[in-house]
Amino acid sequence: HCTIFCQIFYRKVSFYEIKKFLLKNIFVSIICQYNLLVMKELLYLKDDQLKDLIEKLFISYRETFSDSKRILKKYSIGLAHQKVIHLISMYQGISISELLEKLKVTKQSLNRVLKDLIKLEIIEFKKDEQDTRIKHIFLNDKGKSISNEIFQVQKKRIYNALLSSKSEEVLN
C-alpha cells in the first residue's frame, strides 16, 4: 500500500491530487491556529486518519531531504547545516536571534552549525548599522552556489511530479 507521498515521488498522482491533499491535510495545523471552525472539524478525525497523516508527513520529510544528502556529504555537512543555509538564502541578512526563532534550536546548537559554515567559508556576518550588537548573516558566492546546488536537486523531484500532471490541474 503506497501513501500519497510515495505516489508523488513515483509519479502515480497528479498535481491536482497533490494540491488537494496538501490543502486538506498538511496545512491544517497552521489553519487551526487561526480558525476555530476548522479545528472543530478536526476533532472528528479518527486515530487511524491521524496516524496516516503522521506517516505521510514523515515520508514527505524523508523524501524531500534524501535527495540532498549526496551534496551535503560532499561538503561534510548535515541536515542542520542545510536548514541554516536554506533560511539564510531565503532571508538574506537574517539576524542570529531571528534564525534561532525560526529554527527553534538552542544558541549552542546554532553556534556549532555556524562555526562549521564559517570554516567552509560560505557565510559572512555584517554588523547592524543602528545596533552593532546585532549581526546579520549572508551567504557569500560559495554559499549561494551550495544552496542552489541543493535546491536544484530538490526542485527536480517536484518538477518530475508536475510533468505527469495536466496543465489545468496545475493551474487550478
XYZ file of N, CA and C in Angstrom:
516
model
N 0.861 -1.181 0.000
C 0.000 0.000 0.000
C 0.889 1.219 0.000
N 0.652 2.123 -0.924
C 1.528 3.289 -1.123
C 0.772 4.556 -0.740
N 1.361 5.345 0.137
C 0.711 6.588 0.546
C 0.808 7.606 -0.575
N 0.091 8.712 -0.433
C 0.109 9.747 -1.470
C 1.509 10.294 -1.681
N 2.318 10.370 -0.612
C 3.664 10.895 -0.782
C 4.535 9.934 -1.575
N 4.371 8.639 -1.344
C 5.090 7.652 -2.167
C 4.651 7.802 -3.608
N 3.350 7.954 -3.822
C 2.815 8.085 -5.165
C 3.343 9.334 -5.857
N 3.489 10.423 -5.105
C 4.024 11.658 -5.675
C 5.407 11.396 -6.235
N 6.218 10.728 -5.465
C 7.599 10.547 -5.867
C 7.767 9.436 -6.888
N 6.748 8.632 -7.096
C 6.798 7.622 -8.150
C 5.857 7.990 -9.293
N 5.392 9.236 -9.319
C 4.566 9.812 -10.373
C 3.248 9.069 -10.599
N 2.592 8.654 -9.556
C 1.309 7.976 -9.683
C 0.138 8.897 -9.362
N 0.422 10.148 -9.010
C -0.628 11.077 -8.596
C -0.446 12.382 -9.368
N -1.559 12.974 -9.778
C -1.490 14.247 -10.498
C -1.218 15.386 -9.525
N -0.787 16.513 -10.065
C -0.521 17.672 -9.235
C -1.790 18.130 -8.531
N -2.928 18.034 -9.214
C -4.198 18.438 -8.612
C -4.470 17.628 -7.339
N -4.222 16.310 -7.404
C -4.434 15.467 -6.231
C -3.462 15.832 -5.111
N -2.223 16.152 -5.492
C -1.224 16.567 -4.510
C -1.690 17.843 -3.813
N -2.091 18.821 -4.635
C -2.516 20.106 -4.090
C -3.722 19.923 -3.164
N -4.681 19.118 -3.594
C -5.871 18.859 -2.787
C -5.486 18.197 -1.460
N -4.588 17.221 -1.525
C -4.151 16.535 -0.319
C -3.455 17.502 0.640
N -2.536 18.304 0.097
C -1.789 19.238 0.940
C -2.718 20.242 1.607
N -3.645 20.765 0.826
C -4.561 21.750 1.389
C -5.425 21.143 2.485
N -5.813 19.894 2.310
C -6.687 19.258 3.301
C -5.932 18.766 4.524
N -4.701 18.328 4.348
C -4.021 17.632 5.444
C -2.834 18.368 6.031
N -1.886 18.748 5.215
C -0.624 19.244 5.760
C -0.752 20.613 6.405
N -1.487 21.509 5.789
C -1.547 22.861 6.317
C -2.677 23.049 7.320
N -3.328 21.968 7.662
C -4.436 22.024 8.614
C -3.989 22.602 9.949
N -2.830 22.186 10.426
C -2.397 22.666 11.744
C -2.165 24.169 11.735
N -1.661 24.694 10.632
C -1.445 26.146 10.535
C -2.789 26.861 10.531
N -3.708 26.345 9.748
C -5.038 26.945 9.661
C -5.723 26.907 11.017
N -5.564 25.790 11.724
C -6.251 25.619 13.007
C -5.825 26.645 14.047
N -4.624 27.131 13.933
C -4.168 28.133 14.877
C -5.014 29.400 14.780
N -5.605 29.619 13.600
C -6.331 30.862 13.373
C -7.821 30.662 13.105
N -8.251 29.425 12.903
C -9.627 29.181 12.507
C -10.237 28.091 13.381
N -10.994 28.474 14.364
C -11.577 27.511 15.298
C -12.585 26.587 14.644
N -13.283 27.057 13.599
C -14.247 26.195 12.928
C -13.554 25.000 12.291
N -12.441 25.240 11.633
C -11.684 24.140 11.030
C -11.168 23.220 12.121
N -10.709 23.793 13.219
C -10.180 22.990 14.311
C -11.257 22.061 14.865
N -12.498 22.550 14.971
C -13.587 21.710 15.479
C -13.819 20.524 14.550
N -13.689 20.741 13.215
C -13.850 19.646 12.272
C -12.784 18.572 12.501
N -11.588 18.976 12.879
C -10.502 18.039 13.094
C -10.759 17.127 14.283
N -11.577 17.578 15.203
C -11.873 16.759 16.370
C -12.548 15.449 15.980
N -13.116 15.406 14.773
C -13.819 14.220 14.325
C -12.933 13.269 13.527
N -11.655 13.590 13.350
C -10.736 12.676 12.683
C -10.515 11.458 13.565
N -10.500 10.325 12.943
C -10.260 9.088 13.680
C -8.762 8.897 13.885
N -8.410 8.109 14.883
C -6.999 7.851 15.183
C -6.248 7.331 13.966
N -6.876 6.444 13.205
C -6.220 5.893 12.012
C -5.914 6.985 10.990
N -6.819 7.951 10.860
C -6.579 9.061 9.934
C -5.413 9.921 10.408
N -5.346 10.166 11.704
C -4.238 10.952 12.256
C -2.912 10.213 12.107
N -2.927 8.911 12.360
C -1.716 8.108 12.197
C -1.263 8.115 10.738
N -2.220 8.041 9.822
C -1.904 8.082 8.400
C -1.266 9.415 8.027
N -1.796 10.500 8.578
C -1.229 11.824 8.322
C 0.203 11.909 8.843
N 0.437 11.391 10.034
C 1.789 11.403 10.611
C 2.745 10.631 9.716
N 2.303 9.494 9.212
C 3.138 8.703 8.306
C 3.463 9.489 7.040
N 2.460 10.164 6.482
C 2.663 10.935 5.257
C 3.635 12.090 5.480
N 3.520 12.739 6.622
C 4.448 13.820 6.938
C 5.875 13.291 7.063
N 6.027 12.138 7.705
C 7.346 11.532 7.861
C 7.942 11.189 6.500
N 7.162 10.540 5.656
C 7.657 10.139 4.341
C 7.997 11.360 3.501
N 7.169 12.375 3.570
C 7.425 13.604 2.823
C 8.742 14.243 3.250
N 8.944 14.343 4.548
C 10.182 14.923 5.082
C 11.384 14.107 4.626
N 11.288 12.779 4.786
C 12.397 11.893 4.428
C 12.747 12.018 2.954
N 11.742 11.990 2.100
C 11.993 12.027 0.657
C 12.527 13.389 0.213
N 12.012 14.448 0.780
C 12.463 15.785 0.408
C 13.936 15.978 0.716
N 14.373 15.484 1.866
C 15.758 15.706 2.271
C 16.712 14.612 1.821
N 16.190 13.471 1.360
C 17.087 12.394 0.924
C 17.846 12.785 -0.335
N 17.229 13.582 -1.179
C 17.881 13.980 -2.426
C 19.150 14.800 -2.192
N 19.155 15.585 -1.151
C 20.282 16.493 -0.925
C 21.429 15.849 -0.146
N 21.250 14.649 0.358
C 22.287 14.032 1.202
C 23.619 13.863 0.487
N 23.594 13.543 -0.803
C 24.832 13.387 -1.566
C 25.618 14.704 -1.598
N 24.920 15.793 -1.792
C 25.564 17.113 -1.832
C 26.106 17.471 -0.454
N 25.310 17.246 0.579
C 25.744 17.548 1.943
C 26.989 16.748 2.298
N 27.016 15.497 1.895
C 28.166 14.630 2.191
C 29.431 15.166 1.520
N 29.276 15.703 0.317
C 30.403 16.269 -0.427
C 31.089 17.388 0.360
N 30.307 18.138 1.118
C 30.840 19.257 1.898
C 31.014 18.906 3.377
N 30.771 17.657 3.727
C 30.872 17.170 5.110
C 29.978 17.948 6.064
N 28.742 18.182 5.629
C 27.749 18.855 6.472
C 26.479 18.009 6.501
N 25.561 18.366 7.391
C 24.337 17.586 7.552
C 23.079 18.407 7.374
N 21.964 17.818 7.766
C 20.661 18.464 7.601
C 20.533 19.761 8.402
N 21.150 19.815 9.571
C 21.094 21.054 10.356
C 21.738 22.195 9.573
N 22.843 21.896 8.909
C 23.527 22.901 8.085
C 22.644 23.315 6.904
N 21.981 22.306 6.302
C 21.111 22.595 5.167
C 19.972 23.531 5.565
N 19.401 23.305 6.729
C 18.305 24.156 7.191
C 18.779 25.597 7.383
N 19.959 25.757 7.962
C 20.510 27.100 8.181
C 20.822 27.757 6.837
N 21.447 27.020 5.938
C 21.773 27.566 4.607
C 20.496 27.992 3.898
N 19.468 27.154 3.976
C 18.204 27.476 3.320
C 17.596 28.761 3.879
N 17.558 28.873 5.202
C 16.957 30.067 5.810
C 17.771 31.326 5.501
N 19.095 31.200 5.504
C 19.922 32.367 5.175
C 19.694 32.771 3.718
N 19.507 31.794 2.844
C 19.252 32.123 1.438
C 17.880 32.768 1.259
N 16.912 32.342 2.054
C 15.560 32.897 1.965
C 15.456 34.282 2.610
N 16.178 34.482 3.702
C 16.100 35.727 4.465
C 17.493 36.344 4.551
N 17.960 36.863 3.434
C 19.303 37.438 3.387
C 19.441 38.528 4.448
N 20.486 38.406 5.241
C 20.706 39.384 6.292
C 19.957 39.071 7.572
N 19.459 37.862 7.694
C 18.741 37.457 8.904
C 19.674 37.595 10.107
N 19.132 38.010 11.231
C 19.949 38.119 12.439
C 20.026 36.756 13.123
N 20.982 36.608 14.000
C 21.138 35.350 14.725
C 19.898 35.060 15.567
N 19.347 36.084 16.223
C 18.152 35.854 17.049
C 16.950 35.454 16.183
N 16.815 36.043 15.001
C 15.721 35.659 14.097
C 15.905 34.220 13.609
N 17.134 33.852 13.343
C 17.441 32.490 12.906
C 17.122 31.488 14.022
N 17.494 31.832 15.244
C 17.171 30.978 16.394
C 15.658 30.791 16.524
N 14.935 31.871 16.332
C 13.478 31.820 16.452
C 12.865 30.924 15.376
N 13.355 31.014 14.156
C 12.816 30.201 13.065
C 13.174 28.726 13.216
N 14.382 28.447 13.675
C 14.836 27.064 13.799
C 14.358 26.377 15.069
N 14.040 27.160 16.096
C 13.641 26.603 17.401
C 14.724 25.669 17.949
N 15.971 26.162 17.938
C 17.100 25.407 18.493
C 17.812 26.273 19.527
N 18.740 25.663 20.261
C 19.496 26.410 21.270
C 20.598 27.219 20.601
N 21.083 28.225 21.304
C 22.215 29.015 20.806
C 23.417 28.126 20.563
N 23.622 27.175 21.464
C 24.751 26.259 21.357
C 24.669 25.438 20.060
N 23.501 24.923 19.738
C 23.325 24.147 18.503
C 23.565 25.002 17.271
N 22.999 26.207 17.273
C 23.183 27.090 16.127
C 24.648 27.496 15.995
N 25.303 27.797 17.112
C 26.717 28.180 17.067
C 27.583 27.087 16.450
N 27.305 25.839 16.784
C 28.063 24.720 16.220
C 27.930 24.709 14.701
N 26.715 24.865 14.213
C 26.457 24.864 12.774
C 27.117 26.073 12.112
N 26.955 27.245 12.722
C 27.550 28.456 12.134
C 29.073 28.361 12.075
N 29.702 27.793 13.110
C 31.162 27.614 13.094
C 31.594 26.732 11.932
N 30.832 25.660 11.681
C 31.131 24.787 10.535
C 31.008 25.542 9.216
N 29.970 26.363 9.110
C 29.752 27.119 7.870
C 30.825 28.200 7.687
N 31.321 28.754 8.792
C 32.422 29.719 8.730
C 33.687 29.019 8.241
N 33.973 27.818 8.781
C 35.146 27.049 8.358
C 35.091 26.713 6.875
N 33.890 26.439 6.375
C 33.712 26.148 4.949
C 33.766 27.416 4.102
N 33.793 28.553 4.774
C 33.843 29.869 4.123
C 32.659 30.085 3.177
N 31.450 29.853 3.719
C 30.261 30.062 2.892
C 29.300 31.110 3.448
N 29.577 31.607 4.661
C 28.736 32.673 5.217
C 29.610 33.840 5.644
N 28.977 35.002 5.728
C 29.663 36.184 6.246
C 28.694 36.958 7.122
N 29.255 37.705 8.043
C 28.477 38.486 9.003
C 28.700 39.970 8.751
N 27.639 40.732 8.951
C 27.739 42.195 8.908
C 27.005 42.737 10.117
N 27.650 43.680 10.805
C 27.013 44.289 11.979
C 25.917 45.243 11.533
N 24.888 45.311 12.349
C 23.776 46.214 12.103
C 24.272 47.655 12.221
N 23.794 48.521 11.348
C 24.252 49.915 11.360
C 23.753 50.688 12.575
N 22.538 50.381 13.045
C 21.997 51.093 14.209
C 22.426 50.450 15.526
N 22.480 49.137 15.565
C 22.814 48.424 16.802
C 23.922 47.422 16.499
N 25.143 47.773 16.838
C 26.304 46.949 16.474
C 26.357 45.606 17.212
N 25.477 45.413 18.192
C 25.419 44.110 18.863
C 24.751 43.053 17.978
N 23.976 43.514 17.019
C 23.236 42.612 16.129
C 24.086 42.283 14.903
N 24.213 40.983 14.629
C 24.937 40.524 13.444
C 23.937 39.972 12.435
N 24.123 40.366 11.186
C 23.304 39.848 10.095
C 24.136 38.836 9.320
N 23.488 37.750 8.905
C 24.195 36.662 8.243
C 23.815 36.627 6.767
N 24.827 36.446 5.921
C 24.643 36.367 4.478
C 25.415 35.169 3.932
N 24.918 34.613 2.842
C 25.689 33.620 2.110
C 26.610 34.368 1.154
N 27.871 33.954 1.083
C 28.754 34.526 0.069
C 28.529 33.743 -1.225
N 29.348 33.987 -2.239
C 29.142 33.327 -3.526
C 29.220 31.804 -3.417
N 30.167 31.307 -2.636
C 30.293 29.858 -2.440
C 29.047 29.308 -1.748
N 28.555 30.021 -0.749
C 27.350 29.611 -0.038
C 26.128 29.607 -0.946
N 26.013 30.628 -1.785
C 24.894 30.694 -2.734
C 24.963 29.533 -3.714
N 26.164 29.182 -4.116
C 26.348 28.065 -5.040
C 25.906 26.747 -4.407
N 26.304 26.512 -3.151
C 25.905 25.291 -2.445
C 24.393 25.266 -2.248
N 23.823 26.388 -1.845
C 22.382 26.489 -1.651
C 21.650 26.169 -2.949
N 22.120 26.720 -4.039
C 21.494 26.484 -5.338
C 21.642 25.021 -5.770
N 22.780 24.436 -5.500
C 23.021 23.028 -5.836
C 22.003 22.130 -5.111
N 21.793 22.398 -3.848
C 20.817 21.635 -3.059
C 19.400 21.874 -3.591
N 19.078 23.131 -3.854
C 17.743 23.481 -4.339
C 17.447 22.815 -5.681
N 18.420 22.797 -6.584
C 18.196 22.214 -7.909
C 17.834 20.729 -7.823
N 18.479 20.009 -6.914
C 18.198 18.584 -6.744
C 16.778 18.384 -6.205
N 16.381 19.206 -5.237
C 15.036 19.079 -4.673
C 13.975 19.537 -5.675
N 14.286 20.577 -6.420
C 13.355 21.094 -7.428
C 13.093 20.042 -8.506
N 14.118 19.284 -8.847
C 13.986 18.252 -9.884
C 12.904 17.244 -9.517
N 12.859 16.821 -8.248
C 11.842 15.860 -7.806
C 10.440 16.455 -7.971
N 10.271 17.699 -7.584
C 8.962 18.344 -7.683
C 8.573 18.513 -9.149
N 9.515 18.953 -9.981
C 9.226 19.109 -11.410
C 8.840 17.785 -12.049
N 9.511 16.702 -11.679
C 9.171 15.394 -12.230
C 7.744 15.009 -11.880
N 7.300 15.348 -10.671
C 5.912 15.073 -10.286
C 4.957 15.939 -11.100
N 5.345 17.182 -11.354
C 4.484 18.091 -12.119
C 4.389 17.689 -13.588
N 5.454 17.107 -14.129
C 5.463 16.725 -15.541
C 4.361 15.729 -15.878
N 3.985 14.902 -14.931
C 2.941 13.908 -15.187
C 1.540 14.476 -14.972
N 1.451 15.756 -14.657
C 0.159 16.397 -14.421
C -0.287 17.190 -15.637
N -1.584 17.342 -15.801
C -2.142 18.169 -16.877
C -2.068 19.625 -16.471
N -1.919 20.516 -17.446
C -1.753 21.941 -17.135
C -2.942 22.504 -16.371
N -4.160 22.073 -16.703
C -5.329 22.600 -15.978
C -5.347 22.157 -14.528
N -4.754 21.000 -14.218
C -4.666 20.541 -12.844
C -3.692 21.403 -12.049
N -2.601 21.807 -12.702
C -1.592 22.637 -12.049
C -2.107 24.045 -11.817
N -2.852 24.574 -12.777
C -3.326 25.951 -12.681
C -4.532 26.102 -11.771
N -5.291 25.054 -11.551
C -6.492 25.175 -10.707
C -6.156 24.935 -9.312
